[in-house]
Amino acid sequence: MRTDTGQVFHLEDYKPTDFLIPETHLDFRLHPERTIVKSTLKIERREGVALDTPLILDGDELKLESICIDGVALGDNTYVVTPDRLEIRGLPEAETFTLEITTEINPTANRQLTGLYRSSNVYCTQCEAEGFRRITYYLDRPDLLSVYTVRVEAETSAAPLLLSNGNPGEKGTLDDGRHFAIWHDPHPKPAYLFALVAGDLGVITDTFTTASGRPVNLGIYVEHGKESRALYAMDALKRSMAWDEEKFGREYDLDVFNIVAVSDFNMGAMENKGLNVFNDKYVLAEPDTATDVDYAGIEAVIAHEYFHNWTGNRITCRDWFQLCLKEGLTVYRDHEFSADMRSRAVKRIAEVKGLKAHQFPEDAGPLAHPVRPRQFREINNFYTSTVYEKGSEVVRMIRTILGAETFRKGMDLYFERHDGDAATIEDFIKVFEDASGEDLSQFALWYDQAGTPNLAITYDYDQATKTFEIEIEQSLKPTPGQPSKKPMHIPIQFGLLGTKGREIRPRATKGGLVKDDVIHLRKRKERFTFSGITERPVPSLLRGFSAPVTMTSELTRSDLAFLARNDRDEVTRWQALTQLLNSKLTSNSKRVRGGKPATIESSSIRLLGELAFNNALDEAFRALCLNVPSESDIARELGANIDPEAILGSRDALILAVAEAHGEKFEQLYNELEHHGAFNPDAAGAGRRSLRNVLLDYLSVADGNPKRASKQFKQANNMTERAAALNVLVQRFGTSTATNDALQAFEARYGNDALVMDKWFVVQAMQPGESALGKVNELMKHQLFSLDNPNRTRSLIGAFSSGNQTGFNRADGKGYQFFAETILTIDKKNAQLAARLLTAMRSWRSFEPERREHAREALASIASVAGLSTDVRDIVERTLA
Ligand code: PHE
Ligand code: ZN
């Protein structure tokens, strides 16, 4: 584990390397505890670099065995080595020379899951961002591209499968029960894209022929016996490959594309060139084990990693400050892919929900940072929803501003101009400026200014002149290191609705720039005047959620209800409904604990019913409408002085009121939606199930007993319906026998299936109220629980701390105390995981004073420990700052 040195890295300190490594040869003699890595590097001194300039390589917990230059062992006085650095002086005068370094590493002891480690006896690597330096001393930075040849050798019986990047080469058996394979990757790449996998795994294979006729062998490697669970991932992979050709003109560029699923992985998956390594959660699915959400996640992550082949691998990042260059863009691409595979509006609403649930709070709290940060202490802490999801929104805005056609021209230019480069955000913006002839310098502030802009909007209609005026004022609060902000270029897609929802086309506009259906807000305060408007319109703003902003507008409740009923843009309909419900939910949540919530207006209840029963609408959309704002949505809207118990009460009161008003029709619909045929994970099937499952919750609340959920739990022929029923049982009837029976039955059936058991831990970690902490403590002692496995840790500790509002944020602070102790334990094993989990406390300042003080104490207790990892030290100090 790297402990904190206090070092801060700055974007403006970027300097190219003095040396290049055009060729990298790696030879791995795999052994569980003593793996020998021999690295042979062709080193080239850059022109103009002084001959006495030392070569300084990165390491991390390394042990040097030997070092030679041009075949001659180096004398002790010509180099200085520590576990994290190798400095070589007295280099040959020749422009190029060969450096040979041998290190010994212990994959079994590696619990950080970066570098070379073992997961269920499979050797695998994870090198992004700085894991390669845990394998051998190297120039471990993304702008150092090299052509890799890798020889992997292992015991044949333990590791019949030997994989690395690129195309397969020579293979052979050795006489001591070992064998080897050689892999060559012709595409120069940075070290973070290196990968190696060796072990005993099952496989499914397929082929894909690219548009220009290159046959590609596809392989997905999984635990023996789970092959059939990889078929959906394979299908998603082939669809991704075809889609990238069709939508972006991008073809695959090697003879093989392999994916390996492992069960111990810190993140979702990794785009290593030609050899993606996946958290098995994003590969394995069968109707009996995976929910619709799991299927959609697999489709998205498979696509995401595949798309990185061009956005990330062929064109990589100059330095880690540019992380959003590959991540924001690739998220944008996977969002578009999923939108094309499923319902675009439903997908977009899910994205908006995710953005608001994760990125907005990040932007509003102590961990706020720009999409492209300018400084960091630990890069691992910047794989954030700001870099990924807001980064994707910024790309989407470029398309909204320039139009789809010009956007595509810019992308083509990007691929043409920067193929093989380690590029920057400036390069990315420049291709769109060149493709469009427009100046995007103001727009580029989106990469630099942290925080979520708010738009304050006022309207004025003048009957006499038939003009409608919209005035918009943007504001952006200070964020860490950024006390004042400049006005941004914000694209606001819009429409004006007349009677019956008819779209009104303005004759002309004056004031700020309006192009087609987009208002371009560029000043701090700007007015847009539309003429030829014959009746007072209801404006529909931010259609498609065209910019990641919040809005305060003077729309009345009846305007909002009108939009929810009539707008042609489903995202705006959903937003209008949410705003209507939120205003009631938040005002009720401010009431003193135990007080009786204000009555919910019957008009909102009627509206919810209308949307739920409207057969013309997509079932998935109707389900999204019925899924009223969550406890954390309401907390975010409140922003300060949060009392989670009051929020839970106010939300439950709304659900009960809606359930009582529509009970009979809900029941009828619930019964109609029952499906007897075979399970299909497509959008239509998933939509039907999501609507039915949200109805189950309403009906169970109205019934006041667990019978219906119990019945669904027992009869379900798929995990989506089974898990939803279990969720209702635990959330609504936590202590009932029916709930206990279901939990036991689930455990008996799936006890051997780690991914499914993760769901069992999650559902219990989320049980509302003060009793959750006792439950979590009890589950930590369960024989299937272990802090060594990231998925399992996230399913209990992660779900509890980031998902259970009332359980984690107990008024007595015991949830925080428990969490702080657990974080310290995890930090010693897996610092990245500990730091990520700890971000659950980033909104601590928005709680009411009592909880806030308990949270501060818990954070301070972490900060006071000596020898924290750099990862946790960085998060805890920024959170407290
Ligand atoms: N680059 C991976 C992605 O596709 C995420 C990742 C980062 C995985 C760091 C492992 C380590 O988003
Ligand atoms: Zn990515």
CSV table of C-alpha atoms in Angstrom, one decimal, residues 439-672:
chain,number,residue,atom,x,y,z
A,439,ASP,CA,-15.2,29.4,-31.4
A,440,LEU,CA,-15.8,27.0,-28.5
A,441,SER,CA,-13.6,28.7,-26.0
A,442,GLN,CA,-16.4,29.8,-23.8
A,443,PHE,CA,-18.0,26.3,-24.1
A,444,ALA,CA,-14.6,24.8,-22.9
A,445,LEU,CA,-15.3,26.3,-19.4
A,446,TRP,CA,-17.4,23.2,-18.9
A,447,TYR,CA,-14.1,21.3,-18.5
A,448,ASP,CA,-12.7,23.7,-16.1
A,449,GLN,CA,-15.4,25.0,-13.8
A,450,ALA,CA,-16.8,22.6,-11.1
A,451,GLY,CA,-20.3,22.8,-9.8
A,452,THR,CA,-23.8,22.5,-11.3
A,453,PRO,CA,-25.0,25.7,-12.8
A,454,ASN,CA,-28.5,26.9,-11.8
A,455,LEU,CA,-30.8,28.6,-14.2
A,456,ALA,CA,-33.3,31.1,-12.7
A,457,ILE,CA,-36.0,31.6,-15.3
A,458,THR,CA,-38.8,34.2,-15.6
A,459,TYR,CA,-41.4,34.5,-18.3
A,460,ASP,CA,-43.5,37.3,-19.7
A,461,TYR,CA,-46.2,37.2,-22.3
A,462,ASP,CA,-47.6,40.3,-23.9
A,463,GLN,CA,-51.0,39.7,-25.6
A,464,ALA,CA,-50.9,43.1,-27.3
A,465,THR,CA,-47.6,42.5,-29.2
A,466,LYS,CA,-48.0,38.7,-29.3
A,467,THR,CA,-44.5,38.4,-27.8
A,468,PHE,CA,-43.2,35.9,-25.3
A,469,GLU,CA,-40.1,36.6,-23.3
A,470,ILE,CA,-37.9,34.2,-21.4
A,471,GLU,CA,-35.2,35.7,-19.2
A,472,ILE,CA,-32.6,33.3,-17.9
A,473,GLU,CA,-29.9,34.0,-15.2
A,474,GLN,CA,-27.2,31.5,-14.7
A,475,SER,CA,-25.3,31.1,-11.4
A,476,LEU,CA,-22.6,28.8,-10.2
A,477,LYS,CA,-21.6,28.5,-6.6
A,478,PRO,CA,-18.0,28.5,-5.4
A,479,THR,CA,-16.4,25.0,-5.2
A,480,PRO,CA,-13.1,24.0,-3.6
A,481,GLY,CA,-10.3,26.1,-5.2
A,482,GLN,CA,-12.7,28.1,-7.4
A,483,PRO,CA,-14.2,31.1,-5.5
A,484,SER,CA,-15.7,32.8,-8.6
A,485,LYS,CA,-16.9,31.6,-11.9
A,486,LYS,CA,-17.4,32.9,-15.4
A,487,PRO,CA,-20.7,32.5,-17.3
A,488,MET,CA,-20.9,29.4,-19.4
A,489,HIS,CA,-22.4,28.5,-22.8
A,490,ILE,CA,-25.4,26.5,-21.9
A,491,PRO,CA,-27.5,24.9,-24.7
A,492,ILE,CA,-31.2,24.7,-23.7
A,493,GLN,CA,-33.4,22.6,-26.0
A,494,PHE,CA,-36.9,23.9,-25.8
A,495,GLY,CA,-40.4,24.1,-27.2
A,496,LEU,CA,-43.4,26.3,-26.6
A,497,LEU,CA,-46.8,24.6,-26.0
A,498,GLY,CA,-50.1,26.1,-26.8
A,499,THR,CA,-53.6,24.8,-26.0
A,500,LYS,CA,-53.9,21.0,-26.0
A,501,GLY,CA,-50.1,20.8,-26.1
A,502,ARG,CA,-49.9,22.0,-29.7
A,503,GLU,CA,-46.3,23.1,-30.5
A,504,ILE,CA,-46.1,26.9,-31.3
A,505,ARG,CA,-43.4,28.0,-33.7
A,506,PRO,CA,-42.3,31.5,-33.1
A,507,ARG,CA,-42.1,33.8,-36.2
A,508,ALA,CA,-38.8,35.4,-35.1
A,509,THR,CA,-36.6,35.8,-32.1
A,510,LYS,CA,-34.7,38.7,-30.6
A,511,GLY,CA,-32.1,39.0,-27.9
A,512,GLY,CA,-29.9,36.0,-27.1
A,513,LEU,CA,-29.1,33.4,-29.7
A,514,VAL,CA,-31.8,30.9,-30.6
A,515,LYS,CA,-31.0,28.3,-33.3
A,516,ASP,CA,-33.7,25.8,-34.3
A,517,ASP,CA,-35.0,24.4,-31.0
A,518,VAL,CA,-32.0,25.4,-28.9
A,519,ILE,CA,-31.6,28.5,-26.8
A,520,HIS,CA,-27.9,29.3,-26.4
A,521,LEU,CA,-27.4,31.0,-23.0
A,522,ARG,CA,-24.0,32.7,-23.0
A,523,LYS,CA,-24.3,35.6,-20.7
A,524,ARG,CA,-24.8,35.7,-17.0
A,525,LYS,CA,-28.3,37.1,-17.6
A,526,GLU,CA,-29.9,37.0,-21.0
A,527,ARG,CA,-33.3,37.6,-22.5
A,528,PHE,CA,-34.9,35.7,-25.4
A,529,THR,CA,-37.9,37.3,-27.1
A,530,PHE,CA,-40.2,35.3,-29.4
A,531,SER,CA,-42.7,37.0,-31.6
A,532,GLY,CA,-45.8,35.9,-33.4
A,533,ILE,CA,-47.1,34.0,-30.3
A,534,THR,CA,-50.8,34.2,-30.3
A,535,GLU,CA,-51.6,32.7,-26.9
A,536,ARG,CA,-49.7,32.5,-23.6
A,537,PRO,CA,-47.5,29.4,-24.1
A,538,VAL,CA,-46.2,26.9,-21.6
A,539,PRO,CA,-42.5,26.7,-22.2
A,540,SER,CA,-40.9,23.2,-22.2
A,541,LEU,CA,-37.3,23.8,-21.3
A,542,LEU,CA,-34.3,21.5,-21.2
A,543,ARG,CA,-35.8,18.9,-23.4
A,544,GLY,CA,-33.8,15.7,-23.5
A,545,PHE,CA,-32.0,17.2,-20.5
A,546,SER,CA,-29.8,19.1,-22.9
A,547,ALA,CA,-27.4,20.5,-20.2
A,548,PRO,CA,-26.5,19.2,-16.7
A,549,VAL,CA,-28.0,22.1,-14.8
A,550,THR,CA,-30.7,22.7,-12.2
A,551,MET,CA,-33.6,25.2,-12.9
A,552,THR,CA,-35.8,27.4,-10.8
A,553,SER,CA,-38.6,28.7,-12.8
A,554,GLU,CA,-41.9,30.4,-12.1
A,555,LEU,CA,-44.0,27.7,-13.7
A,556,THR,CA,-47.2,27.1,-11.8
A,557,ARG,CA,-48.3,23.8,-10.5
A,558,SER,CA,-50.8,23.6,-13.3
A,559,ASP,CA,-48.2,24.5,-15.9
A,560,LEU,CA,-46.1,21.6,-14.6
A,561,ALA,CA,-49.0,19.2,-14.7
A,562,PHE,CA,-49.8,20.4,-18.2
A,563,LEU,CA,-46.2,19.6,-19.3
A,564,ALA,CA,-46.3,16.2,-17.6
A,565,ARG,CA,-49.5,15.4,-19.5
A,566,ASN,CA,-48.8,17.0,-22.9
A,567,ASP,CA,-45.2,17.5,-23.8
A,568,ARG,CA,-43.9,15.5,-26.6
A,569,ASP,CA,-40.5,15.2,-24.9
A,570,GLU,CA,-40.7,12.4,-22.3
A,571,VAL,CA,-37.7,13.6,-20.4
A,572,THR,CA,-39.5,17.0,-19.8
A,573,ARG,CA,-42.7,15.2,-18.9
A,574,TRP,CA,-40.9,13.2,-16.3
A,575,GLN,CA,-39.0,16.2,-15.0
A,576,ALA,CA,-42.2,18.3,-14.7
A,577,LEU,CA,-43.9,15.4,-12.7
A,578,THR,CA,-40.8,15.0,-10.5
A,579,GLN,CA,-40.7,18.7,-9.8
A,580,LEU,CA,-44.4,18.7,-8.8
A,581,LEU,CA,-43.9,15.8,-6.4
A,582,ASN,CA,-40.6,17.1,-5.0
A,583,SER,CA,-42.1,20.3,-3.9
A,584,LYS,CA,-44.6,18.5,-1.7
A,585,LEU,CA,-42.2,15.9,-0.6
A,586,THR,CA,-39.6,18.4,0.5
A,587,SER,CA,-42.0,20.6,2.4
A,588,ASN,CA,-43.4,17.6,4.2
A,589,SER,CA,-39.9,16.5,5.0
A,590,LYS,CA,-39.1,19.7,6.8
A,591,ARG,CA,-41.8,19.0,9.4
A,592,VAL,CA,-40.8,18.1,12.9
A,593,ARG,CA,-40.3,14.4,13.4
A,594,GLY,CA,-43.5,12.6,14.2
A,595,GLY,CA,-45.6,15.5,12.9
A,596,LYS,CA,-48.4,14.7,10.6
A,597,PRO,CA,-47.5,15.4,6.9
A,598,ALA,CA,-49.6,17.8,4.9
A,599,THR,CA,-52.1,16.1,2.7
A,600,ILE,CA,-51.0,15.3,-0.8
A,601,GLU,CA,-53.0,17.1,-3.4
A,602,SER,CA,-55.5,15.1,-5.2
A,603,SER,CA,-54.5,16.6,-8.5
A,604,SER,CA,-51.0,15.1,-8.3
A,605,ILE,CA,-52.5,11.8,-7.3
A,606,ARG,CA,-54.8,11.9,-10.3
A,607,LEU,CA,-51.9,12.8,-12.6
A,608,LEU,CA,-49.9,9.8,-11.4
A,609,GLY,CA,-52.8,7.6,-12.1
A,610,GLU,CA,-53.4,9.0,-15.6
A,611,LEU,CA,-49.7,8.4,-16.5
A,612,ALA,CA,-49.8,4.9,-15.0
A,613,PHE,CA,-52.9,3.8,-16.9
A,614,ASN,CA,-52.0,5.5,-20.2
A,615,ASN,CA,-51.6,2.6,-22.6
A,616,ALA,CA,-50.2,4.8,-25.3
A,617,LEU,CA,-47.0,5.3,-23.2
A,618,ASP,CA,-44.1,2.9,-22.9
A,619,GLU,CA,-44.5,0.7,-19.8
A,620,ALA,CA,-41.0,1.5,-18.7
A,621,PHE,CA,-41.8,5.2,-18.8
A,622,ARG,CA,-45.0,4.7,-16.8
A,623,ALA,CA,-42.9,2.8,-14.2
A,624,LEU,CA,-40.5,5.7,-14.0
A,625,CYS,CA,-43.3,8.0,-13.3
A,626,LEU,CA,-44.7,5.8,-10.6
A,627,ASN,CA,-41.3,5.5,-9.0
A,628,VAL,CA,-41.6,8.7,-7.0
A,629,PRO,CA,-38.5,10.5,-5.9
A,630,SER,CA,-36.3,8.4,-3.6
A,631,GLU,CA,-35.2,9.4,-0.1
A,632,SER,CA,-31.9,10.6,-1.4
A,633,ASP,CA,-33.6,12.6,-4.2
A,634,ILE,CA,-35.6,14.4,-1.6
A,635,ALA,CA,-32.6,14.9,0.6
A,636,ARG,CA,-30.7,16.4,-2.4
A,637,GLU,CA,-33.6,18.8,-3.1
A,638,LEU,CA,-33.7,19.9,0.5
A,639,GLY,CA,-29.9,20.5,0.5
A,640,ALA,CA,-29.6,21.4,4.2
A,641,ASN,CA,-30.7,20.4,7.6
A,642,ILE,CA,-31.7,16.9,6.5
A,643,ASP,CA,-33.6,14.6,8.8
A,644,PRO,CA,-33.8,11.2,7.0
A,645,GLU,CA,-36.6,9.9,9.2
A,646,ALA,CA,-38.8,12.8,8.2
A,647,ILE,CA,-38.0,12.2,4.6
A,648,LEU,CA,-38.9,8.5,4.8
A,649,GLY,CA,-42.2,9.5,6.5
A,650,SER,CA,-43.1,12.0,3.9
A,651,ARG,CA,-42.3,9.6,1.0
A,652,ASP,CA,-44.2,6.7,2.5
A,653,ALA,CA,-47.2,9.0,3.1
A,654,LEU,CA,-47.3,9.9,-0.6
A,655,ILE,CA,-47.0,6.2,-1.6
A,656,LEU,CA,-49.9,5.3,0.7
A,657,ALA,CA,-52.1,8.1,-0.5
A,658,VAL,CA,-51.5,7.1,-4.2
A,659,ALA,CA,-52.0,3.4,-3.4
A,660,GLU,CA,-55.3,4.1,-1.6
A,661,ALA,CA,-56.6,6.3,-4.4
A,662,HIS,CA,-55.8,3.8,-7.2
A,663,GLY,CA,-55.7,0.5,-5.4
A,664,GLU,CA,-58.3,-1.3,-7.5
A,665,LYS,CA,-57.0,-0.2,-10.8
A,666,PHE,CA,-53.4,-0.9,-9.7
A,667,GLU,CA,-54.4,-4.4,-8.8
A,668,GLN,CA,-56.1,-4.9,-12.2
A,669,LEU,CA,-53.0,-3.6,-14.0
A,670,TYR,CA,-50.7,-5.7,-11.9
A,671,ASN,CA,-52.6,-8.8,-12.8
A,672,GLU,CA,-52.8,-7.9,-16.5
